[in-house]
GROMACS .gro file of C-alpha atoms in nm:
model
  212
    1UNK     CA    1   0.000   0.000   0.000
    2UNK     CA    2   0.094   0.364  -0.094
    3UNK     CA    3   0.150   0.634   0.193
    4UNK     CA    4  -0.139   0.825   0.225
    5UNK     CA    5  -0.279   1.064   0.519
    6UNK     CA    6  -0.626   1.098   0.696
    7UNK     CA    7  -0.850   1.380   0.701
    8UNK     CA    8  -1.197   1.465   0.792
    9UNK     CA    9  -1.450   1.646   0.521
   10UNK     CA   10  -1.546   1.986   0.568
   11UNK     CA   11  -1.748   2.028   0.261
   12UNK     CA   12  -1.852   2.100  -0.064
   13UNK     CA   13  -1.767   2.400  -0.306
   14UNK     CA   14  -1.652   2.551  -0.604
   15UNK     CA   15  -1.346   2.675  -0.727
   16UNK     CA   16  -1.242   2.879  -1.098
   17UNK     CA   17  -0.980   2.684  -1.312
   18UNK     CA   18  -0.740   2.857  -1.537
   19UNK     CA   19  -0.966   2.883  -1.816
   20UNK     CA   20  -1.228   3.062  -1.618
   21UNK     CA   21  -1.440   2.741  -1.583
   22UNK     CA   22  -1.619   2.636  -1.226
   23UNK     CA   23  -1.501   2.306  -1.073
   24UNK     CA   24  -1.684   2.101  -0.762
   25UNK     CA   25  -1.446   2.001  -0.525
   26UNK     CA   26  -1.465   1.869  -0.167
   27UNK     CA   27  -1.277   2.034   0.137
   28UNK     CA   28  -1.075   1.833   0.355
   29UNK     CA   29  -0.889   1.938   0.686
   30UNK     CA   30  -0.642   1.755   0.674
   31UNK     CA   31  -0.486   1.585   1.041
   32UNK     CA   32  -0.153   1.638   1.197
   33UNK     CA   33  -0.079   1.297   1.048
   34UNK     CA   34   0.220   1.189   1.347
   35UNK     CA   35   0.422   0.876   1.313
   36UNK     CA   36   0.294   0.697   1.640
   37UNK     CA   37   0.494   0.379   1.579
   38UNK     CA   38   0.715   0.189   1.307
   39UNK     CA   39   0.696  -0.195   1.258
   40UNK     CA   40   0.925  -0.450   1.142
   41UNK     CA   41   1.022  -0.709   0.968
   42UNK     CA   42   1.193  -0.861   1.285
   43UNK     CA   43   0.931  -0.804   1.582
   44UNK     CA   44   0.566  -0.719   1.400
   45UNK     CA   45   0.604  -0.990   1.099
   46UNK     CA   46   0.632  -0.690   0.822
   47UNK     CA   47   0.751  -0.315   0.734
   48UNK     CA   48   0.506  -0.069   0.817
   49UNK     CA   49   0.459   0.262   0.989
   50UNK     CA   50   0.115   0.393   1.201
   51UNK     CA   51   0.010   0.710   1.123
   52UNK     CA   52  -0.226   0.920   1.389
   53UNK     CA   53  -0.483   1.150   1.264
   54UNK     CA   54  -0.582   1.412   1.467
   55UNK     CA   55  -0.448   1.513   1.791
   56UNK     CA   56  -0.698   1.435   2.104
   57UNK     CA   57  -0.743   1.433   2.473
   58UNK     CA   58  -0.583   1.131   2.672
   59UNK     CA   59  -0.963   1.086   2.872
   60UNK     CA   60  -1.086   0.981   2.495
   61UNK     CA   61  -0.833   0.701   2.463
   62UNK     CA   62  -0.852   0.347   2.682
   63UNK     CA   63  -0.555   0.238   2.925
   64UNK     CA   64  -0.370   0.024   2.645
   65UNK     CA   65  -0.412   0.246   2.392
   66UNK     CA   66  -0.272   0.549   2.617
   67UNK     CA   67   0.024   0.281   2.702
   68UNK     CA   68   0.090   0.277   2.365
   69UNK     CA   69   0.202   0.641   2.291
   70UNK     CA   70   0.336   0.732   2.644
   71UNK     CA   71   0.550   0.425   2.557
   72UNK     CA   72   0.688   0.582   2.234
   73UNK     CA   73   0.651   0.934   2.413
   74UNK     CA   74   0.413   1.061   2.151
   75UNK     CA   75   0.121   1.278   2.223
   76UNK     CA   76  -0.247   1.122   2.157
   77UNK     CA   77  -0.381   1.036   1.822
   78UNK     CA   78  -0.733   0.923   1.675
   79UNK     CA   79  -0.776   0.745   1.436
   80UNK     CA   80  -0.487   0.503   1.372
   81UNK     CA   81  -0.390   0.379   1.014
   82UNK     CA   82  -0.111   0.166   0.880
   83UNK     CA   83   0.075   0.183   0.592
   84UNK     CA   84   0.249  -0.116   0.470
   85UNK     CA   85   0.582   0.049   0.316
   86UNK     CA   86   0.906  -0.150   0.174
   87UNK     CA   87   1.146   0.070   0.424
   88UNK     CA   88   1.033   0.286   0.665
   89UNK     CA   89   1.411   0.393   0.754
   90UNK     CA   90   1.294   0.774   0.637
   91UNK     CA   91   0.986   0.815   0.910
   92UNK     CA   92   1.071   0.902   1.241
   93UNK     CA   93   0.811   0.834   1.518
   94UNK     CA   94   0.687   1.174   1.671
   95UNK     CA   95   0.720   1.323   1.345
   96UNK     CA   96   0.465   1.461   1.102
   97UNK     CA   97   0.403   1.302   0.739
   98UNK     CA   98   0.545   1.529   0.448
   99UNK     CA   99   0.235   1.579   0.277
  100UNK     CA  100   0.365   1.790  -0.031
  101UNK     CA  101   0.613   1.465  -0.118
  102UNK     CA  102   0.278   1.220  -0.054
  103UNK     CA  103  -0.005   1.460  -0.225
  104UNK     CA  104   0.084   1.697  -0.527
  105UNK     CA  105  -0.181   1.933  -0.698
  106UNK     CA  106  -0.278   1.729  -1.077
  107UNK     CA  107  -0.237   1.416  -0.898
  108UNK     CA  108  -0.545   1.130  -0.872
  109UNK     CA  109  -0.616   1.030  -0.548
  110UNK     CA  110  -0.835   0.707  -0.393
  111UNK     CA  111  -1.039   0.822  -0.052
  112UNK     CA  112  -1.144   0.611   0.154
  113UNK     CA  113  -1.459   0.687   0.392
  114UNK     CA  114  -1.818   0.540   0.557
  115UNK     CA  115  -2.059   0.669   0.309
  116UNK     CA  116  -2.359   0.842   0.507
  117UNK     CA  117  -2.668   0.568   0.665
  118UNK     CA  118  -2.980   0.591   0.505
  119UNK     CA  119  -3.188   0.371   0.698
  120UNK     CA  120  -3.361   0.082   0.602
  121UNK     CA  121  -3.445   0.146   0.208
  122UNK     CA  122  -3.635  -0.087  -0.063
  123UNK     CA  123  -3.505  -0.187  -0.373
  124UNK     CA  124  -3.635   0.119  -0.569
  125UNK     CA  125  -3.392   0.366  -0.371
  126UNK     CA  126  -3.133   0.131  -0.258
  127UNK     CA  127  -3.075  -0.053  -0.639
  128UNK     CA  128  -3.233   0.201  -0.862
  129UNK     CA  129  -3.483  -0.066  -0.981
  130UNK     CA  130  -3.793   0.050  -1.153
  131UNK     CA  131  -4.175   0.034  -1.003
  132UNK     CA  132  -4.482  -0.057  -1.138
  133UNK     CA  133  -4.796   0.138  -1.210
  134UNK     CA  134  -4.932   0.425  -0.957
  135UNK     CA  135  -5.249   0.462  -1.109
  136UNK     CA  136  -5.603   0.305  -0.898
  137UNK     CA  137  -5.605  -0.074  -0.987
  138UNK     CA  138  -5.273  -0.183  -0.974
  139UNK     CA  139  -5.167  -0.413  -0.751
  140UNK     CA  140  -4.810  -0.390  -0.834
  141UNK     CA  141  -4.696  -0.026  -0.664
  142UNK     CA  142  -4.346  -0.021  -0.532
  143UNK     CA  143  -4.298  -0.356  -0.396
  144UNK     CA  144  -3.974  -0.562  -0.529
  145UNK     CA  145  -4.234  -0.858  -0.745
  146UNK     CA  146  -4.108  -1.215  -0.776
  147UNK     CA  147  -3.739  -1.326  -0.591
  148UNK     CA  148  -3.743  -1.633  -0.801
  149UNK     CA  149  -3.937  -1.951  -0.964
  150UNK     CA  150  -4.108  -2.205  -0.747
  151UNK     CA  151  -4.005  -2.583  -0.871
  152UNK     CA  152  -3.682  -2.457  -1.059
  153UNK     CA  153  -3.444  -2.392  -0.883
  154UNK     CA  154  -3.698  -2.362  -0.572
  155UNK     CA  155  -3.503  -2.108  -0.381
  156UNK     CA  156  -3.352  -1.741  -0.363
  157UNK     CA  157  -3.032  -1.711  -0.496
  158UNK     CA  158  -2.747  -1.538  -0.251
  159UNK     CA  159  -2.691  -1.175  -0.357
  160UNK     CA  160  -3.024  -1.091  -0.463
  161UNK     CA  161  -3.115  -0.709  -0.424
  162UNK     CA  162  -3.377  -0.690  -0.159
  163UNK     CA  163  -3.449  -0.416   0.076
  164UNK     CA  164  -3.229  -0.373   0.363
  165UNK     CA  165  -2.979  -0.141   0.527
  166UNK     CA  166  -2.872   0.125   0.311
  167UNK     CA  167  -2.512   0.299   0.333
  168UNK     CA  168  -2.316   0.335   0.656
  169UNK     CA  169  -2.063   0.108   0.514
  170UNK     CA  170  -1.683   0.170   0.413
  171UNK     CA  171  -1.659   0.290   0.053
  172UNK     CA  172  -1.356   0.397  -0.194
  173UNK     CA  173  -1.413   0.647  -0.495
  174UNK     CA  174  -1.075   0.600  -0.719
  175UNK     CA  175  -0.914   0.832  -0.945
  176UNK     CA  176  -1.016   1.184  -0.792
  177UNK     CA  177  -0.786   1.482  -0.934
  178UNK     CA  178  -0.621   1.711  -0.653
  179UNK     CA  179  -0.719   2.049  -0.794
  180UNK     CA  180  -0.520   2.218  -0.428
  181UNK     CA  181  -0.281   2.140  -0.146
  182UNK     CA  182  -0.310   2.459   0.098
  183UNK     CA  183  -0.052   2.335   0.370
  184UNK     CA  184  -0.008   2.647   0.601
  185UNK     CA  185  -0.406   2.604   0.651
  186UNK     CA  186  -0.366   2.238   0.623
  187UNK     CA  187  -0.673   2.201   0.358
  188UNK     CA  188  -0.696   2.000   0.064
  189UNK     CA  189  -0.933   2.027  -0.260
  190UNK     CA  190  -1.057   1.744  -0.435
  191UNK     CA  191  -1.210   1.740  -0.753
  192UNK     CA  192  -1.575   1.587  -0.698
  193UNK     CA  193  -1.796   1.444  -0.403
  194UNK     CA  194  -1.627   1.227  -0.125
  195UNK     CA  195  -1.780   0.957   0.061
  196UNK     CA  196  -1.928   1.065   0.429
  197UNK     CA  197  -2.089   1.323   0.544
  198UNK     CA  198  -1.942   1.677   0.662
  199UNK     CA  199  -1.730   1.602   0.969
  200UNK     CA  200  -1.634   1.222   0.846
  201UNK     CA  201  -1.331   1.071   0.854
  202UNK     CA  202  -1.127   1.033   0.522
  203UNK     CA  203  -0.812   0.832   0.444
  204UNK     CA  204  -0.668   0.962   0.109
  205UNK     CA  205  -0.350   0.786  -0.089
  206UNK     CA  206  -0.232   0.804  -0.459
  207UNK     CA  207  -0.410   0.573  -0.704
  208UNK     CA  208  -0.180   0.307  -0.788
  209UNK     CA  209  -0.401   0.141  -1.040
  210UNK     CA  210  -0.414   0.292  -1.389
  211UNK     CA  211  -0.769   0.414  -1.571
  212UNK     CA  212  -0.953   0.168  -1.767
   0.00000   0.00000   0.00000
């Protein structure tokens, strides 16, 4: 896995390229991003560093997780992510992440978040699928119709859309364009929408797979 650094979303708004034209991006604050601990080959199994987010109070963090920073004298972080890196001989633990050599402006991005809940939703809104007639008469209004024939094969096959729990679950958009990387206000722009809502935790790295 790529280095990459954690955020949180502050919103959405627009911003005038060079050619005078209006592009949607998505503000991110981006976290003090500390190196809380480095792993090895030798003791953990494989090369890695942990990155903290965003600075917090100790009374937010359990015993053994407190244990963990006052053991490597670094001050409290939330959330924790790990990078899986070849060497990790250039991070230091206590220090920050150098965002302008992970994130450049022009560069695609993958960001990772929990898209926002929705509830329990049907198939219409949940899978887009279509409805019957609204008109008096029809007995056919929004429900989802038949799940399947009776003799053959004579049961529901696994994966089929039905209603259920809609969002609230971890989701990647790929391939977003860094329009700009602001780092004396620590804010980042990204072409687009973002999974989450405003206030949600982001993890964004470079896209290391190429466009179809």
């Amino acid at each position: 896995m790529t280095l990459g650094v954690i955020g949180r979303k502050v919103g959405m708004t627009q911003v005038f390229d060079d050619q005078g034209l209006a592009v949607p991006v998505t503000v991110v604050k981006l976290g003090e991003n500390i190196v809380t601990q480095k792993l090895t080959k030798e003791k953990n199994g494989y090369v890695a560093v942990q990155v903290g987010g965003f600075l917090v109070e100790e009374k937010k963090l359990n015993k053994p997780e407190l244990g963990s920073f006052k053991k490597n004298s670094v001050a409290a972080a939330k959330p924790l992510q790990e990078y899986r890196l070849e060497d990790n001989a250039a991070y230091n633990v206590g220090e920050n992440l150098p965002i302008d050599q992970i994130l450049k402006e022009g560069m695609l991005v993958d960001v990772r978040g929990k898209t926002i809940g929705k509830g329990f939703q049907g198939t219409i809104k949940r899978y887009n699928h279509g409805r019957g007639p609204m008109s008096h008469g029809s007995k056919f209004h929004r429900s989802m119709g038949s799940i399947g024939a009776g003799t053959t094969p004579g049961r529901v096959f696994r994966g089929l859309h039905m209603p259920g729990q809609m969002g609230n679950k971890n989701h990647c958009v790929r391939h977003l364009k860094v329009v700009r990387v602001d780092l004396d206000k620590k804010v980042l722009l990204i072409r687009g929408a973002v999974p989450g809502c405003d206030g949600g935790l982001l993890t964004i790295h470079p896209s290391k797979t190429k466009w179809n």
